[in-house]
Rosetta silent file (secondary structure, phi, psi, omega in degrees, C-alpha in Angstrom):
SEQUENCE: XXXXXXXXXXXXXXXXXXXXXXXXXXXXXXXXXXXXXXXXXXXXXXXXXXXXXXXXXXXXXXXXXXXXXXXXXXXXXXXXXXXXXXXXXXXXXXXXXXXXXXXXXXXXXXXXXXXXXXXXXXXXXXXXXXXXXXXXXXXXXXXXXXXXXXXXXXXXXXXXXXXXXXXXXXXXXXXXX
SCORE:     score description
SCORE:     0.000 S_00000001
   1 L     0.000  -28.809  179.858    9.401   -1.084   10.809 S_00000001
   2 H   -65.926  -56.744 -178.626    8.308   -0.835    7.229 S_00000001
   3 H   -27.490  -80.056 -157.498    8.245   -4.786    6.652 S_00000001
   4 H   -41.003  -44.920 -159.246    5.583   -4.897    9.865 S_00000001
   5 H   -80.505  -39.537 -169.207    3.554   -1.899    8.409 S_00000001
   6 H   -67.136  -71.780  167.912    3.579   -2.966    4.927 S_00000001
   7 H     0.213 -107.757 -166.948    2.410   -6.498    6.921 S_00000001
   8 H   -47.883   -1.493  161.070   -0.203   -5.569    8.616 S_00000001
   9 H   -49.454  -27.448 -165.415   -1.173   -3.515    5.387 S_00000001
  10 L  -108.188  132.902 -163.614   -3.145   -6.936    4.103 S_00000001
  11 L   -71.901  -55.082  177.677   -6.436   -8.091    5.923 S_00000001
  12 H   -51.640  -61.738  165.371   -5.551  -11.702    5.565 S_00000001
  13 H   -46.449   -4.252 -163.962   -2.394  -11.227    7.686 S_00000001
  14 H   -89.071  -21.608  178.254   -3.761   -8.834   10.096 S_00000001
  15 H   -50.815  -60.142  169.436   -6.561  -12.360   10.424 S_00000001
  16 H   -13.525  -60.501  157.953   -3.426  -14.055   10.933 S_00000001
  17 H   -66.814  -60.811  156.188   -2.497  -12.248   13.715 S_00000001
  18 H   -26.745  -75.269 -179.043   -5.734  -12.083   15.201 S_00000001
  19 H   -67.471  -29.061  168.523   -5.996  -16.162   15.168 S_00000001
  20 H   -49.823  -48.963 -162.904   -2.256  -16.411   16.611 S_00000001
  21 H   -91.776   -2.491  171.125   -3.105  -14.471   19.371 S_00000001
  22 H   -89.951  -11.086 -171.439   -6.403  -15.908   20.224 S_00000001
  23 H  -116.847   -3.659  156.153   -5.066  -19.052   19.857 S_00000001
  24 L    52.300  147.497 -175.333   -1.868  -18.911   21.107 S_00000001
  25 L   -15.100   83.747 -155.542    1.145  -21.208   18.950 S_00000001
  26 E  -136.880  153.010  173.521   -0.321  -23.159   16.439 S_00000001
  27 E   -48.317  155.128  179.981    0.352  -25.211   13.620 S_00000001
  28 H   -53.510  -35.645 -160.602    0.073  -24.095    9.534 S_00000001
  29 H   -70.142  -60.717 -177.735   -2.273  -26.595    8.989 S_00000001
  30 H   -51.144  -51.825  171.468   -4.761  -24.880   11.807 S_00000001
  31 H   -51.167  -32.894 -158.382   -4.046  -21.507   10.272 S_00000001
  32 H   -92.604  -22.506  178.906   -5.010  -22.183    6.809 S_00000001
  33 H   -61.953  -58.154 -143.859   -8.206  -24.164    8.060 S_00000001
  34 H   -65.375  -10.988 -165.059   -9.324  -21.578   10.314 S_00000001
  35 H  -115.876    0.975  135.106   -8.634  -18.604    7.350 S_00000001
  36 H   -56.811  -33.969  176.743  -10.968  -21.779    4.884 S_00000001
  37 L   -66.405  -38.273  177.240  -13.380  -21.150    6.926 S_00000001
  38 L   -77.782  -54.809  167.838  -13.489  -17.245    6.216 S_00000001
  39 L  -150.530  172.765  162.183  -12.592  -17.407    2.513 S_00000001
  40 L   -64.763   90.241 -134.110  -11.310  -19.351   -0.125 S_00000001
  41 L  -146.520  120.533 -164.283   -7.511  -19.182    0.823 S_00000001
  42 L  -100.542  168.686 -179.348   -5.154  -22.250   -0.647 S_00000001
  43 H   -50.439  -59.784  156.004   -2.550  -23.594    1.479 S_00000001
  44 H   -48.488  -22.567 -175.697    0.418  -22.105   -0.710 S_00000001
  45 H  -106.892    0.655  155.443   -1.025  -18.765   -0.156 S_00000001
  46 H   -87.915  -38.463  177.388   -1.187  -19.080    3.345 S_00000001
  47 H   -45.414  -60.266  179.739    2.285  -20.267    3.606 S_00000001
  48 H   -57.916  -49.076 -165.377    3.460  -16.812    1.972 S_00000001
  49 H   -56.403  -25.231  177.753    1.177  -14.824    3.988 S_00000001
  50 H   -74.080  -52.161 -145.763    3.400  -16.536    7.630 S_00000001
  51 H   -69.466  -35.767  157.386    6.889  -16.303    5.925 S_00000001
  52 H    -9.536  -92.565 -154.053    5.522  -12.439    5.139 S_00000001
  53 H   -62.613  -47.580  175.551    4.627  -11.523    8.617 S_00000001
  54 H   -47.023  -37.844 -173.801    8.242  -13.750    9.836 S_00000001
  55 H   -82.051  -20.008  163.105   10.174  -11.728    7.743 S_00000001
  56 H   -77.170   13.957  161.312    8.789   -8.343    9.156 S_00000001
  57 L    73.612   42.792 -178.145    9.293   -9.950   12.369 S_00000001
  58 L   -89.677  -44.695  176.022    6.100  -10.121   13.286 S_00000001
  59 E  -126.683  127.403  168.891    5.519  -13.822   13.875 S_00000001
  60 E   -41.428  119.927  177.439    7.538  -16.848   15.093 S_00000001
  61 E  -114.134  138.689  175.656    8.426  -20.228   13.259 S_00000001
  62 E  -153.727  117.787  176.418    9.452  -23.528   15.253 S_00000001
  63 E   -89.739  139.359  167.855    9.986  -26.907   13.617 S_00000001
  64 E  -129.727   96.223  162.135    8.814  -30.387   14.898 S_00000001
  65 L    77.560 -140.763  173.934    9.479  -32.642   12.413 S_00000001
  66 L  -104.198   10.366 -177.129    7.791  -31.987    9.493 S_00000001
  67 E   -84.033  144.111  157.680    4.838  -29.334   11.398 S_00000001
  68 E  -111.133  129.116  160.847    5.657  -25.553   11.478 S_00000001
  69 E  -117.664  154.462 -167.904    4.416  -23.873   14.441 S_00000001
  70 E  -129.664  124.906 -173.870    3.589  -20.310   14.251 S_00000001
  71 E  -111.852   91.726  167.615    3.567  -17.599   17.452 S_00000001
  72 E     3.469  152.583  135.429    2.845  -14.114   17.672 S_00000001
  73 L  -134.481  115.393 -134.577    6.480  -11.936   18.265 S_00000001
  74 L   -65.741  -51.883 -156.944    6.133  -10.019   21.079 S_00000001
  75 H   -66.194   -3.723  158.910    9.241   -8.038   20.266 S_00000001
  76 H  -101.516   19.997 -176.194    8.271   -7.590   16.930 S_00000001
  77 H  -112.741  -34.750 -174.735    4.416   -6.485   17.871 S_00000001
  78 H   -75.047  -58.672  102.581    6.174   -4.314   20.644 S_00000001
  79 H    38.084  -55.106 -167.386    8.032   -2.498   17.747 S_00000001
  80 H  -107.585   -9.853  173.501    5.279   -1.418   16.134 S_00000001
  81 H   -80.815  -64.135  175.731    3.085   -0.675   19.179 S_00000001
  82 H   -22.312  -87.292 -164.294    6.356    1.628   20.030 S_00000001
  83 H   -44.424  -44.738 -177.732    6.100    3.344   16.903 S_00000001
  84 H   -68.249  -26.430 -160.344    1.909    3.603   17.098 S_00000001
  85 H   -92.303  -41.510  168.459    2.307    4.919   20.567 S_00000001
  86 H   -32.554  -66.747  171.333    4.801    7.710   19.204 S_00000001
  87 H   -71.093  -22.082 -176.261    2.336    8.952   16.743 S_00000001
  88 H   -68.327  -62.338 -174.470   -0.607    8.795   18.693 S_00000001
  89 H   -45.618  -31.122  174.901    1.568   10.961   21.741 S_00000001
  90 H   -41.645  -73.019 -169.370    2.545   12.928   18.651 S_00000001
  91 H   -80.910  -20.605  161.560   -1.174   13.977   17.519 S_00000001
  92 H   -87.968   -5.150 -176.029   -2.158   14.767   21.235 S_00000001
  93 H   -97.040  -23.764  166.832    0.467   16.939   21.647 S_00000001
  94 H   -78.340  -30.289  131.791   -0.263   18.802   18.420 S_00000001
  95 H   -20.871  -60.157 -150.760   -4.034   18.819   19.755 S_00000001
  96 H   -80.899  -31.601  154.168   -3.169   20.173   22.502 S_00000001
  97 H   -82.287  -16.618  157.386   -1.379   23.033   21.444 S_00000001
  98 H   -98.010   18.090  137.994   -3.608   24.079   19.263 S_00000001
  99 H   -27.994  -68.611 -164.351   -6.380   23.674   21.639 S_00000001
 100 H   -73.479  -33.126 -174.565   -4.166   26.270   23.659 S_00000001
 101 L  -167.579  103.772  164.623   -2.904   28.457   20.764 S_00000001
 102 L   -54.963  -20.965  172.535   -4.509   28.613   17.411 S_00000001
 103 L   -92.739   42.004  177.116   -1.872   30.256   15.690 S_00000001
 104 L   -45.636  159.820 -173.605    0.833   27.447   16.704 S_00000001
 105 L  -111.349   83.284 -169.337    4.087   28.141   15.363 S_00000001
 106 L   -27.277  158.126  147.204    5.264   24.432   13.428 S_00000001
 107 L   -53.257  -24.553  176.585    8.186   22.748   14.540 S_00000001
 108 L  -130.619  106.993 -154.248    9.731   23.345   11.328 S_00000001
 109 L   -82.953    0.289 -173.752    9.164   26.299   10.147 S_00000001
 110 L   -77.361  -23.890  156.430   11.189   25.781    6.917 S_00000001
 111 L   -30.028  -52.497 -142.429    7.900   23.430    6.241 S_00000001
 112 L   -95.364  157.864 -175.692    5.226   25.447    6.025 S_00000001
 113 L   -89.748  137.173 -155.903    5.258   27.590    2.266 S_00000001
 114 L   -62.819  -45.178 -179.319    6.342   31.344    2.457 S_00000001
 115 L   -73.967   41.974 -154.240    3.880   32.133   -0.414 S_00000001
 116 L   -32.527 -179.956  150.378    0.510   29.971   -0.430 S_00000001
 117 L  -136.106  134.505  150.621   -1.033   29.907   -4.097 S_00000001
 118 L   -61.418 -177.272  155.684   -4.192   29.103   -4.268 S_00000001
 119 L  -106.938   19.092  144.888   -5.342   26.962   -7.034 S_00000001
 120 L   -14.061  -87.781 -136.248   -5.716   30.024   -9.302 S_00000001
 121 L   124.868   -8.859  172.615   -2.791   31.252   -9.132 S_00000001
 122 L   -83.961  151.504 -162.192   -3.676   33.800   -7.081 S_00000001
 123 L   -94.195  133.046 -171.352   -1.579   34.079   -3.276 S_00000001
 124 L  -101.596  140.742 -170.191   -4.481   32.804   -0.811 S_00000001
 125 L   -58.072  147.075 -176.680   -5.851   35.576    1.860 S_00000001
 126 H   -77.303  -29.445  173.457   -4.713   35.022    5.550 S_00000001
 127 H   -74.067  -21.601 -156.704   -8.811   34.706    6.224 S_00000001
 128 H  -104.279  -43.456  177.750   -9.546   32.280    3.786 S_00000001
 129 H   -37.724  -54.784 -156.269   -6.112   29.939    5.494 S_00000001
 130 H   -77.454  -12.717  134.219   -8.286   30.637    8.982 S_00000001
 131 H   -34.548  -65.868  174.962  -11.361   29.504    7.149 S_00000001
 132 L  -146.217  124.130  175.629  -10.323   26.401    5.846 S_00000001
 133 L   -81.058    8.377 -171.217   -6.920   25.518    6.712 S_00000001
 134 L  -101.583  -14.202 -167.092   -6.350   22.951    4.250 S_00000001
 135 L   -77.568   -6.167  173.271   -6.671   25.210    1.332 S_00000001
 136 L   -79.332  -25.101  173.383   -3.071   26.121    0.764 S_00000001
 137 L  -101.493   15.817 -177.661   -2.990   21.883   -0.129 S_00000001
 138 L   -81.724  169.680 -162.547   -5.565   21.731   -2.681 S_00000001
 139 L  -160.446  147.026 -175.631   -3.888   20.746   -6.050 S_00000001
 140 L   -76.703  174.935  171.351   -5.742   21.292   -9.090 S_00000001
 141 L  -125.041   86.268  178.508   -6.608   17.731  -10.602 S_00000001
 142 H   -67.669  -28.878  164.134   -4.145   17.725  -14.008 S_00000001
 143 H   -36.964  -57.899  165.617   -3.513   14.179  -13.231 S_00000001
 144 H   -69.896  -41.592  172.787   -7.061   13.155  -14.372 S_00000001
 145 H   -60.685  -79.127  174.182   -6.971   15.785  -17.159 S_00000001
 146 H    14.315  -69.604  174.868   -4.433   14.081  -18.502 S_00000001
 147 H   -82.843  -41.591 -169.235   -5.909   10.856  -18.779 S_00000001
 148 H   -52.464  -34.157  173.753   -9.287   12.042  -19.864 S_00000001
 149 H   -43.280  -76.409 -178.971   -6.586   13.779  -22.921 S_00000001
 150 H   -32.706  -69.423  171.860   -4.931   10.137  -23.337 S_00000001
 151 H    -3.323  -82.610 -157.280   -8.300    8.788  -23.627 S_00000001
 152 H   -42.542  -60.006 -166.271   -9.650   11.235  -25.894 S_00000001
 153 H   -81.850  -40.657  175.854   -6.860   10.332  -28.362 S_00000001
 154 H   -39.169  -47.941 -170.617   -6.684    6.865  -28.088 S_00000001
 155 H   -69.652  -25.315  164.067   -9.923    6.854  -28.969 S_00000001
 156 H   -47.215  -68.929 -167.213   -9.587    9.036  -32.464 S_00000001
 157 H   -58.680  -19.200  162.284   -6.784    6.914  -33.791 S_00000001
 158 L    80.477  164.651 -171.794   -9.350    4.017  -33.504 S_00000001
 159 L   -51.538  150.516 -160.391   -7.700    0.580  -32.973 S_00000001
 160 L   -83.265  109.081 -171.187   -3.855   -0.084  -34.082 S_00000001
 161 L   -47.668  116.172  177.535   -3.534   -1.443  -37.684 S_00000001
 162 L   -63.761  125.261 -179.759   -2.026   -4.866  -38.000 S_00000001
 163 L   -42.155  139.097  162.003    0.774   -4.758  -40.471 S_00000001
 164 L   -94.144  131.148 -154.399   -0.424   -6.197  -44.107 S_00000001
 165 L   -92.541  142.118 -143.881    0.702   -9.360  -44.958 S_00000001
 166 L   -77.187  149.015 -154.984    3.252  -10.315  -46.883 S_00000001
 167 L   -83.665  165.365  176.699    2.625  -12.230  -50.238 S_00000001
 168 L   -70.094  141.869  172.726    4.253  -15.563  -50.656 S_00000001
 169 L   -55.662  153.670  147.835    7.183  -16.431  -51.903 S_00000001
 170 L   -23.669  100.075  169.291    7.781  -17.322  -55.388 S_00000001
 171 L   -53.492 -158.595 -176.847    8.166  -20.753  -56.067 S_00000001
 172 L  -146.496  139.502 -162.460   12.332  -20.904  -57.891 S_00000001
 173 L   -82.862  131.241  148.606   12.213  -21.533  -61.292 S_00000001
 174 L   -43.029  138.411 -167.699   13.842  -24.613  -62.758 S_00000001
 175 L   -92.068  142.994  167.813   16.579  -24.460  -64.820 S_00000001
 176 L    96.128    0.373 -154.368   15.840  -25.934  -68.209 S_00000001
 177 L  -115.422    0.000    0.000   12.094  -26.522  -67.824 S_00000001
């Protein structure tokens, strides 16, 4: 299931899909014109984008000769429709109870944190949760301080000195001369 989702992560393969299924089994050669037509897309880089989507099992290969033809696969588009249909039943049913009861009780209750912190440091107020319920996930952003830090000092030491170079050898003295 990851292959397919990582797939369908990239807009040129989800096009991919899109012209397979309006177009029903068709050769490489048709694919990469019809995705020339769209953008500048070379042949080699269409090729990876099918063997992609084959190896998540998304799409079909069948040789004639020296043509590749390439087909939607249902059972791997049924896979991931499975999976989409999960989460979707998933987030209406978690609608729907809290529709019914705002205080829902999680399925796991080992999830939720006994102690909120704000991002103080201070333990956040049971009104301010029912305010904004999200506020128990805010995270300060140290990640960016960080880098603005790195920055800072890169920029002080000023660009990285190139060793100084070494004088030439000595020509070697004759003997006798």
């Amino acid at each position: 299931m990851d292959l397919a989702l990582d797939a369908l992560g990239e807009p040129t393969r989800r096009r991919i899909l899109e012209l397979l299924a309006a177009g029903g089994e068709q050769p490489a050669g048709a694919v990469v014109e019809a995705l020339r037509a769209d953008a500048q897309i070379s042949q080699p880089a269409v090729s990876q984008h099918l063997r992609v989507l084959r190896d998540a099992g998304l799409v079909t290969v069948r040789a004639a000769g020296a043509r590749r033809f390439y087909a939607l696969d249902p059972a791997g588009l049924e896979a991931a429709q499975d999976w989409f249909t999960r989460l979707a039943r998933a987030a209406r049913e978690a609608a729907t109870s809290r529709a019914v009861d705002p205080v829902a009780v999680p399925a796991d209750p080992a999830a939720v944190p006994v102690d909120p912190v704000a991002v103080s440091g201070e333990p956040v107020e049971s009104a301010a949760c029912d305010a904004d319920p999200l506020a128990q996930f805010v995270q300060p952003l140290d990640a960016l301080a960080t880098e603005i830090a790195r920055g800072r000092r890169a920029r002080r030491s000023g660009p990285i000195a190139e060793p100084a170079p070494r004088p030439a050898p000595r020509p070697a003295e004759r003997p006798g001369a």
